[in-house]
């Protein structure tokens, strides 16, 4: 996912844009660039790799224009080279783009047929040439953009500046988010509020299909039909969260260690701790009692949070759950119950597949409940009701605190559903709530095991394949552990329901491949331990994540063991997430990987 920043300012804009782009580094990128008007003429600087390469170029080629657009690129079309870096320009304009232009080939072919010569292999250059082509007949940038936009298909956010127009910037949004920032005699454009936090906390998000014409003192919002529209201006709290690493090496480490605090804050938002009751901070636009089935869809780690919640909704609310990854759900044409409820989980609230799945469910008469971190996101705005997870901005690409905050909210929803459906009595509900109230403390205790986890991670650094095993909610947690390890250490890892071992994967067992067994002391514990014995009997290389005495009880002297605190296990998946996160983190760190921005990954995948 790319980052966009635009400034219509009063001082040199290029250095400010580059500085603001640093707040979008978390999105993942492989090149960057900035364009401004020097004496009215389009001037660009672009660089491959990290932003510091662009900043170095700016040091040797200072730009003094007070209008600028900048971009961090995550390559979708064309290699991550300086030539393919944005902004893309013609002699009439410069443009930056986040997203994908799906029909760029036919547009490029049409224009090449008219003799237009392309200089790059990107879809974005097609946008630059298309608007320039329209300018040839209208000579007015507003009209040119208005004519070009309907010709584009795909998901995109765009920002333009024009030759000879020092007080004009145009933004457009179709799928990928874009926000206008309001300053004092200045105006800004950005992919999200975080990028604009250094300049303003007054933000107006464009809706899908909108485009906007900006000068330093005015804004003219238009919808897809070019009608003048008013969009809500709001104060954003993005700047309120200190987006820095604190005393940690990486954002991911900081965010893992923030979990006791943020999970505690989230639970406080959903529970009446004094009464040991769930107290949802919103009114649900449906009745849990009326539901015959709950549909859940999400991607990646968010999907795995939903998978864990499936066990909780079915166990405590006796509510059947159908769950699928959004990239499958959006095309499956799944039949959905009359007046059913569909629940979507998304940290960013901008994941294209999840948004498409949401729209499918909505078109099929479902009420939409979304569990999100970014409450101003597209998924949030298109839901009937949102349950914010309040984890604060999650900068590390690998999701950690958002995952445990999602689980905390989902646990509260499951208890609330059980009480509403009469499947949870007051005492049982209170017991579950009290277990949740203890969860931040257990997360803290799990964090104290970090030195032992770091030592075990040393072993994983030598592995080429790792197998995770678990039963019950420890099975989707095993899937999450495998995802975490894969995505930041690049070591192949997979997870299996421990009971499935004998149906094939046990053939993999040898003394080399680490087998990570997640075994909270729940009703399935004994069975998981006996699966572990099967692995041991074949000389397996076991790492056990379980309560203190589990290793001794298993009679397997000397196995590697992450000793977890004793706890009631209804929501054990939340504290047990900590060791799987830390194992991945330390393995990646010891391998010298880019922990916060792993290769090929982006924090939010706003394209298919
Ligand atoms: C998780 O560590 C990954 N970064 C990825 O799987 C992520 O969870 C997924 O892309 C969903 O993102 P979302 O929660 O913003 O929708």
PDB file of C-alpha atoms in Angstrom, residues 457-468 481-494 513-514 516 583-584 586-591 593 599:
ATOM      1  CA  UNK A 457      14.153 -18.424  19.190  1.00  0.00           C
ATOM      2  CA  UNK A 458      17.884 -18.983  18.731  1.00  0.00           C
ATOM      3  CA  UNK A 459      16.979 -22.602  17.838  1.00  0.00           C
ATOM      4  CA  UNK A 460      14.344 -21.500  15.354  1.00  0.00           C
ATOM      5  CA  UNK A 461      16.847 -19.368  13.451  1.00  0.00           C
ATOM      6  CA  UNK A 462      18.441 -22.589  12.196  1.00  0.00           C
ATOM      7  CA  UNK A 463      15.145 -24.084  10.991  1.00  0.00           C
ATOM      8  CA  UNK A 464      13.917 -24.184   7.409  1.00  0.00           C
ATOM      9  CA  UNK A 465      10.487 -25.532   8.369  1.00  0.00           C
ATOM     10  CA  UNK A 466       8.469 -25.211  11.576  1.00  0.00           C
ATOM     11  CA  UNK A 467       5.224 -26.951  12.576  1.00  0.00           C
ATOM     12  CA  UNK A 468       2.754 -25.458  15.081  1.00  0.00           C
ATOM     13  CA  UNK A 481       1.957 -18.331  15.272  1.00  0.00           C
ATOM     14  CA  UNK A 482       2.877 -19.833  11.906  1.00  0.00           C
ATOM     15  CA  UNK A 483       1.768 -16.664  10.100  1.00  0.00           C
ATOM     16  CA  UNK A 484       3.809 -14.440  12.427  1.00  0.00           C
ATOM     17  CA  UNK A 485       6.944 -16.552  11.947  1.00  0.00           C
ATOM     18  CA  UNK A 486       6.527 -16.700   8.167  1.00  0.00           C
ATOM     19  CA  UNK A 487       5.838 -13.022   7.657  1.00  0.00           C
ATOM     20  CA  UNK A 488       8.765 -11.566   9.597  1.00  0.00           C
ATOM     21  CA  UNK A 489      11.489 -14.271   9.643  1.00  0.00           C
ATOM     22  CA  UNK A 490      10.666 -15.691   6.176  1.00  0.00           C
ATOM     23  CA  UNK A 491      11.012 -19.234   7.592  1.00  0.00           C
ATOM     24  CA  UNK A 492       8.379 -21.611   6.208  1.00  0.00           C
ATOM     25  CA  UNK A 493       5.910 -22.503   8.962  1.00  0.00           C
ATOM     26  CA  UNK A 494       2.557 -24.190   9.048  1.00  0.00           C
ATOM     27  CA  UNK A 513      12.063 -29.609  12.322  1.00  0.00           C
ATOM     28  CA  UNK A 514      10.942 -27.657  15.418  1.00  0.00           C
ATOM     29  CA  UNK A 516       5.766 -25.872  18.617  1.00  0.00           C
ATOM     30  CA  UNK A 583       9.016 -16.292  19.222  1.00  0.00           C
ATOM     31  CA  UNK A 584       8.467 -14.783  15.784  1.00  0.00           C
ATOM     32  CA  UNK A 586      13.125 -12.748  18.302  1.00  0.00           C
ATOM     33  CA  UNK A 587      13.679 -15.250  15.499  1.00  0.00           C
ATOM     34  CA  UNK A 588      13.357 -12.466  12.922  1.00  0.00           C
ATOM     35  CA  UNK A 589      15.515 -10.106  14.971  1.00  0.00           C
ATOM     36  CA  UNK A 590      18.265 -12.716  15.447  1.00  0.00           C
ATOM     37  CA  UNK A 591      18.173 -13.352  11.692  1.00  0.00           C
ATOM     38  CA  UNK A 593      15.326  -9.229   9.252  1.00  0.00           C
ATOM     39  CA  UNK A 599       9.808  -7.681   2.503  1.00  0.00           C
TER      40      UNK A 599
END
